mmCIF file of C-alpha atoms in Angstrom:
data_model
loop_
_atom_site.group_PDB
_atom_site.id
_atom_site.type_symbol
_atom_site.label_atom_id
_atom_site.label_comp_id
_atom_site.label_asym_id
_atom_site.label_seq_id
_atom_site.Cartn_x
_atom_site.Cartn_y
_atom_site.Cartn_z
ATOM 1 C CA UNK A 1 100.947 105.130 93.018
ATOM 2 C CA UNK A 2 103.537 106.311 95.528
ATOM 3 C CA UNK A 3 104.538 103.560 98.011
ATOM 4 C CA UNK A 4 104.979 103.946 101.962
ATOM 5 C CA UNK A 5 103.179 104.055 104.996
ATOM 6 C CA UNK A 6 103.111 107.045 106.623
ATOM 7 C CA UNK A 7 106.674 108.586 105.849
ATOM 8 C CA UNK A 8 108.448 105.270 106.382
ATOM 9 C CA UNK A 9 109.488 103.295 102.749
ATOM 10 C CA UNK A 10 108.395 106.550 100.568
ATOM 11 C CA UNK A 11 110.337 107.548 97.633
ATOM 12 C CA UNK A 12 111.337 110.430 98.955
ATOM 13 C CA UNK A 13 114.106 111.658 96.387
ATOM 14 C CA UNK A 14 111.589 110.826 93.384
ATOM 15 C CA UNK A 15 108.607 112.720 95.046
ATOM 16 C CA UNK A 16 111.225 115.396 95.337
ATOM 17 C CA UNK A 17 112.034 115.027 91.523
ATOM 18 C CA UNK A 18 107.828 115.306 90.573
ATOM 19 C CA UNK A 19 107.624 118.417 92.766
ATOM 20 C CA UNK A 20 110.576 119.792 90.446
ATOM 21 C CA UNK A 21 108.885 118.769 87.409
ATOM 22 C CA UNK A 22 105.968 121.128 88.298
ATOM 23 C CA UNK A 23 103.234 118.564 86.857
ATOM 24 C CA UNK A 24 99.807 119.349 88.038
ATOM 25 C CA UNK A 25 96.379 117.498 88.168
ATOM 26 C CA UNK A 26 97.386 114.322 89.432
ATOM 27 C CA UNK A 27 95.682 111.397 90.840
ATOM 28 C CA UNK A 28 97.515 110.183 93.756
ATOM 29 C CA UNK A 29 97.308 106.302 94.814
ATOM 30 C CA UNK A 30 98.773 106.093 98.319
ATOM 31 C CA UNK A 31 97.908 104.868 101.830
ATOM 32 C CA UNK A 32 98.265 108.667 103.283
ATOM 33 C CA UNK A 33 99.925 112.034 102.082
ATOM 34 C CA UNK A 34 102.684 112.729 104.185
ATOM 35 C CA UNK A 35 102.388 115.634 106.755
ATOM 36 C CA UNK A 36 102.821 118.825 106.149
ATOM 37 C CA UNK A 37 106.191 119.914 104.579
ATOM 38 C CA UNK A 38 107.284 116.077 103.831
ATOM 39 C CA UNK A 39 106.359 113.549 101.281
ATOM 40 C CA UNK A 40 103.319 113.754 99.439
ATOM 41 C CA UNK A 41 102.922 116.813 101.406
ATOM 42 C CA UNK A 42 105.311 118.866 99.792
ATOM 43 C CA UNK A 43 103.258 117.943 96.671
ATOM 44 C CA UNK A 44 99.964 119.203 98.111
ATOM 45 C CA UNK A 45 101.481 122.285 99.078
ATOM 46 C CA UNK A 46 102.036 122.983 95.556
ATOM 47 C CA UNK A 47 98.586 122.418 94.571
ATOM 48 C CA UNK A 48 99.829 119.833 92.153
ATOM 49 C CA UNK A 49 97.569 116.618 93.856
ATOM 50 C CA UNK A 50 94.190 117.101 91.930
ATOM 51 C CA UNK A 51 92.806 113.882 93.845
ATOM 52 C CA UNK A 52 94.041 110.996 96.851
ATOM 53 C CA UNK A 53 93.174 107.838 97.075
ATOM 54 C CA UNK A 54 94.205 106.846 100.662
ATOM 55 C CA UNK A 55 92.953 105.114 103.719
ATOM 56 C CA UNK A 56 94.272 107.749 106.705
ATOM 57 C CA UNK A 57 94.800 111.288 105.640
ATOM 58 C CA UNK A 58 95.251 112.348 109.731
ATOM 59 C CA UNK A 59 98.175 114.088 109.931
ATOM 60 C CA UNK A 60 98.488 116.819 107.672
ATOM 61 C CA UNK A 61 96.914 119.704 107.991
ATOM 62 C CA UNK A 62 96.603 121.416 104.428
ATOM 63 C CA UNK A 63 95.082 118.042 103.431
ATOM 64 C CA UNK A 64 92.572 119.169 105.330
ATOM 65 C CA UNK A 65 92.287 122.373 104.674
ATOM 66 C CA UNK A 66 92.278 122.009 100.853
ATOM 67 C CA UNK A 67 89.445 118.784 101.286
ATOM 68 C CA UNK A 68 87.065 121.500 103.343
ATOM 69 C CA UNK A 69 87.675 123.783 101.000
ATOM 70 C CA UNK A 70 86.806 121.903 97.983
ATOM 71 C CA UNK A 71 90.345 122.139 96.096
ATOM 72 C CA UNK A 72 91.133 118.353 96.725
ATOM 73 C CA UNK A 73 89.213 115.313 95.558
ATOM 74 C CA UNK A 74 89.264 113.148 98.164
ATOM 75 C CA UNK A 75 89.050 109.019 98.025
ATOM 76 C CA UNK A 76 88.548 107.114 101.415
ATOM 77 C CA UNK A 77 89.701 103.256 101.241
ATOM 78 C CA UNK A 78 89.334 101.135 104.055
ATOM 79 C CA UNK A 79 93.481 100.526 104.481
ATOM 80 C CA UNK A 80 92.867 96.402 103.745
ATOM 81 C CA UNK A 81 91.177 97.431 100.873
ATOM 82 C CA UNK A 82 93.339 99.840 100.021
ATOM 83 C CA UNK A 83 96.390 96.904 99.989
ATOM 84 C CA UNK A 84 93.822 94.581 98.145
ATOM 85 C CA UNK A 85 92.689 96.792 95.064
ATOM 86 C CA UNK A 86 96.226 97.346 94.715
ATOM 87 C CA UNK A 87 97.478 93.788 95.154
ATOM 88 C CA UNK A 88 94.699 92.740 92.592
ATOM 89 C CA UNK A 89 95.348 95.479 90.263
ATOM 90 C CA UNK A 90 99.106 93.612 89.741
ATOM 91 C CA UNK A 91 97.469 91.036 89.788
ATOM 92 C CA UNK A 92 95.177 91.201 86.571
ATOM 93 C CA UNK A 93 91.897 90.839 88.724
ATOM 94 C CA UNK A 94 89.684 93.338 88.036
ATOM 95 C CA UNK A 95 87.497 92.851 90.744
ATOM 96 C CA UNK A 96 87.043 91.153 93.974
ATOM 97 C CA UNK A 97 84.277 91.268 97.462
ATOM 98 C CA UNK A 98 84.734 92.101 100.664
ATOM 99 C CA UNK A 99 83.074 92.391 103.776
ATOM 100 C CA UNK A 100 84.679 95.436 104.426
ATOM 101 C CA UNK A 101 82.237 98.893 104.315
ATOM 102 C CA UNK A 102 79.461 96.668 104.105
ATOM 103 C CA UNK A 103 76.350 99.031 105.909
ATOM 104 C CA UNK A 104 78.335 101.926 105.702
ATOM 105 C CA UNK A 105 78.026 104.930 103.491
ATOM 106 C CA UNK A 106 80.813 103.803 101.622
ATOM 107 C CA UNK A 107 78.435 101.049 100.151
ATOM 108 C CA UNK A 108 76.026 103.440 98.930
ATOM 109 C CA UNK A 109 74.525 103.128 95.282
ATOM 110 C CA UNK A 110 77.471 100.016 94.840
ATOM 111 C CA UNK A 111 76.842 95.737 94.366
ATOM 112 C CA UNK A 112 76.484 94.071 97.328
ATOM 113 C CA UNK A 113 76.041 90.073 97.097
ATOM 114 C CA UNK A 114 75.502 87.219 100.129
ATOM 115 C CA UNK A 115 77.993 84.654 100.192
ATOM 116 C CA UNK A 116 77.126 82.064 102.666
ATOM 117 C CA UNK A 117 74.909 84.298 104.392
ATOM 118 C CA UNK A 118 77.335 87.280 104.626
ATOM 119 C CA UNK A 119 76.926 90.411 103.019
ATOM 120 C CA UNK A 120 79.633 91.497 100.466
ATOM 121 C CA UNK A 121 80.824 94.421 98.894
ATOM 122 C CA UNK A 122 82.620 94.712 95.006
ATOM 123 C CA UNK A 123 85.524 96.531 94.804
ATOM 124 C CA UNK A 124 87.391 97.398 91.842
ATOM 125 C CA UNK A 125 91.288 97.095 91.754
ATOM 126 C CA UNK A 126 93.340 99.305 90.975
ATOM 127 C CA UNK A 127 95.959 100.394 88.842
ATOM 128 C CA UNK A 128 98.444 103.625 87.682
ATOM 129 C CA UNK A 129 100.462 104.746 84.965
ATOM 130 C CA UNK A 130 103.659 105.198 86.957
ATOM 131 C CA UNK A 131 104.217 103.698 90.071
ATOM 132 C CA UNK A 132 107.310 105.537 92.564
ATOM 133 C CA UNK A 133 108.979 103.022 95.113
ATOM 134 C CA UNK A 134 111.286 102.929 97.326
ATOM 135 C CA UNK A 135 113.991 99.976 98.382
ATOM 136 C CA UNK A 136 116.949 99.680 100.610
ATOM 137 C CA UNK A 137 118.816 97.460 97.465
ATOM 138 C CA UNK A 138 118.269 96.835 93.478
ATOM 139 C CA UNK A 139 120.581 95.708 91.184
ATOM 140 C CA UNK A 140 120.823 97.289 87.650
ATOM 141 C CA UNK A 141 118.424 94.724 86.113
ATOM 142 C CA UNK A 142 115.457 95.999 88.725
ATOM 143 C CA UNK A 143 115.316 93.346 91.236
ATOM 144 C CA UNK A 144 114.406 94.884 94.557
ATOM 145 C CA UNK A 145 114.954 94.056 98.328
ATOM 146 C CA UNK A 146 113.462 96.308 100.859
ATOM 147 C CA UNK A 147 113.917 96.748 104.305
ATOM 148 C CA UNK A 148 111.900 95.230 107.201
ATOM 149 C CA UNK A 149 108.448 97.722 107.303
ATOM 150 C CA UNK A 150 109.853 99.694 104.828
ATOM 151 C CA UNK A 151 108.378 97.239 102.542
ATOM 152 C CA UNK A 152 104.599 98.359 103.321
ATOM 153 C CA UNK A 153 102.783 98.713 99.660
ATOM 154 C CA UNK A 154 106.231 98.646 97.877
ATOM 155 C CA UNK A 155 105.927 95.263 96.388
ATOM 156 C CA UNK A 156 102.109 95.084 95.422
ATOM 157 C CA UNK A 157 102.282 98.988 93.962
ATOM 158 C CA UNK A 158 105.210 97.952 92.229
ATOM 159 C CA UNK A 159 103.026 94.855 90.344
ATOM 160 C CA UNK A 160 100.219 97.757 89.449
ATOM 161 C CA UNK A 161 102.263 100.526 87.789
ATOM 162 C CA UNK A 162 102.259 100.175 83.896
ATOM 163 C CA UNK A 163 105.841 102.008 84.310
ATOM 164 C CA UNK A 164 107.783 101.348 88.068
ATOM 165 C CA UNK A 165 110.077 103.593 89.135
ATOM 166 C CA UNK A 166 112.263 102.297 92.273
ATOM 167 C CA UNK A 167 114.724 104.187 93.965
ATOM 168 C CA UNK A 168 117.287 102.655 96.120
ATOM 169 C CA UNK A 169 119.866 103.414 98.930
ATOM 170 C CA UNK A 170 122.389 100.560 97.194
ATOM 171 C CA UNK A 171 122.651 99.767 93.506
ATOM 172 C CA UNK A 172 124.576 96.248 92.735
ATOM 173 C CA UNK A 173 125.270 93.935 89.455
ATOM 174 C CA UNK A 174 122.932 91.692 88.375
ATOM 175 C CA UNK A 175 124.374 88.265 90.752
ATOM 176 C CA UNK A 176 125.199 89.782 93.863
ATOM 177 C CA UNK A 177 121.736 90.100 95.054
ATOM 178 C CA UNK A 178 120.380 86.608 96.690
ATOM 179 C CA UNK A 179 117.709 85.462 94.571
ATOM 180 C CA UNK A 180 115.502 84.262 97.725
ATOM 181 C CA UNK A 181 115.695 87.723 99.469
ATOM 182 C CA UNK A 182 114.752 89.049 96.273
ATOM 183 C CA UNK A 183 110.833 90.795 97.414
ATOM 184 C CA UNK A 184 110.216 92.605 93.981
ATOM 185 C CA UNK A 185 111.680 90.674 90.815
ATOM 186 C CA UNK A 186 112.972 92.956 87.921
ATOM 187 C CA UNK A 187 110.037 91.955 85.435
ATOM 188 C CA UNK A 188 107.569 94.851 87.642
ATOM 189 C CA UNK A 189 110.550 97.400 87.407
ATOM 190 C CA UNK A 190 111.486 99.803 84.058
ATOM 191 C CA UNK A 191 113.019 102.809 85.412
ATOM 192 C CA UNK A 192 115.985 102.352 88.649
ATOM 193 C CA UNK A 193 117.809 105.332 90.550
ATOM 194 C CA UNK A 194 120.400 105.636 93.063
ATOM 195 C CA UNK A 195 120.013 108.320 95.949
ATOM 196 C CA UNK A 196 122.000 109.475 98.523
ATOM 197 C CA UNK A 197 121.617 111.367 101.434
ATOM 198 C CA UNK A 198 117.926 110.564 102.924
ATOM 199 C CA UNK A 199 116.363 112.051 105.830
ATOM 200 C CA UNK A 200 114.212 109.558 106.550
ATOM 201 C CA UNK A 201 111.778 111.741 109.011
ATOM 202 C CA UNK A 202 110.284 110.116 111.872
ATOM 203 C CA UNK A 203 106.395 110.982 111.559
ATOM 204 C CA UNK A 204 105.832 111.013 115.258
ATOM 205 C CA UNK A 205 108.851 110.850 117.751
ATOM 206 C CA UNK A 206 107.741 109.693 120.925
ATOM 207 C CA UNK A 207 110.572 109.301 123.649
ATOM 208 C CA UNK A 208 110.360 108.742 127.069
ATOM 209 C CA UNK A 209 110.579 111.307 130.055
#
């Protein structure tokens, strides 16, 4: 799982690091894949994304080019589903029904059950075996605060990674955090980095005349 929404919150130094590492084959949980030459993106350039799970896959081009072509497994979530699977995955609920897809093809050959005379569709949550996020503070205990949107599917990916890896802007002591600002508590977090120097792209820069 790899948080952020579009290229705001994502863990841009550690997605760095796993391009780096060379793995290949993976199974990418995330609500997009970057664009082209940042974030995920850099990944998919190096043919080292086997398969995305994501609800909006719009703005990169070699996602599409590798999906057409067959090279990339592809995964389409509704985006509330996306955040729910995820949120139930941390959760420990295995499974939950939603209205969402209902009469669509993404319903096809899967349980659909009437709840007060509404159609509803099982989903399954979901989980990972490393989850990469991204917050403006931590302290060295693992205690996370992120910053305004930036926060996106932090938290709730966070909850669903067997092993959490945050990296953050600010590292502090255990204390000197404020324990009701606190968004992700240290329990969800094993591994913490510092990083300096982000770029923090803007996606889509729109100015005025």
């Amino acid at each position: 799982m790899v948080g952020g929404f579009g290229l705001v919150g994502i863990p841009e130094k550690l997605i760095l690091g796993l391009r780096d590492l060379g793995v290949k084959d993976l199974t990418i949980i995330s609500n997009n894949c970057g664009v082209d030459d940042w974030g995920l993106g850099v990944l998919l350039h190096n043919k080292q994304i086997k398969k995305m799970i994501s609800s909006y896959v719009g703005e990169n081009k070699e996602f599409e080019r590798q999906f057409l072509s067959g090279e990339l497994e592809v995964e389409l979530v509704p985006q509330g589903t996306l955040a729910e699977r995820i949120r139930a995955g941390g959760a420990g609920i295995p499974a939950f029904y939603t209205p969402a897809g209902v009469g669509t093809p993404l319903a096809e050959g899967r349980e659909v059950r009437v709840f007060n005379g509404k159609e509803y569709l099982l989903e399954t949550a979901l989980t990972a075996d490393f989850a990469l996020v991204k917050a403006q503070k931590g302290d060295t205990m693992g205690n996370l605060i992120y910053n305004k949107t930036a926060r996106n599917f932090n938290p709730m990916m966070a909850a669903a990674g067997k092993i959490t890896i945050a990296e953050v802007e600010e590292l502090v002591e255990p204390g000197e955090l404020d324990p009701d600002h606190i968004h992700t508590p240290s329990v969800y977090v094993q591994r913490i980095i510092q990083c300096t120097n982000y770029e923090k792209r803007i996606e889509r820069r729109t100015v005025r005349a």
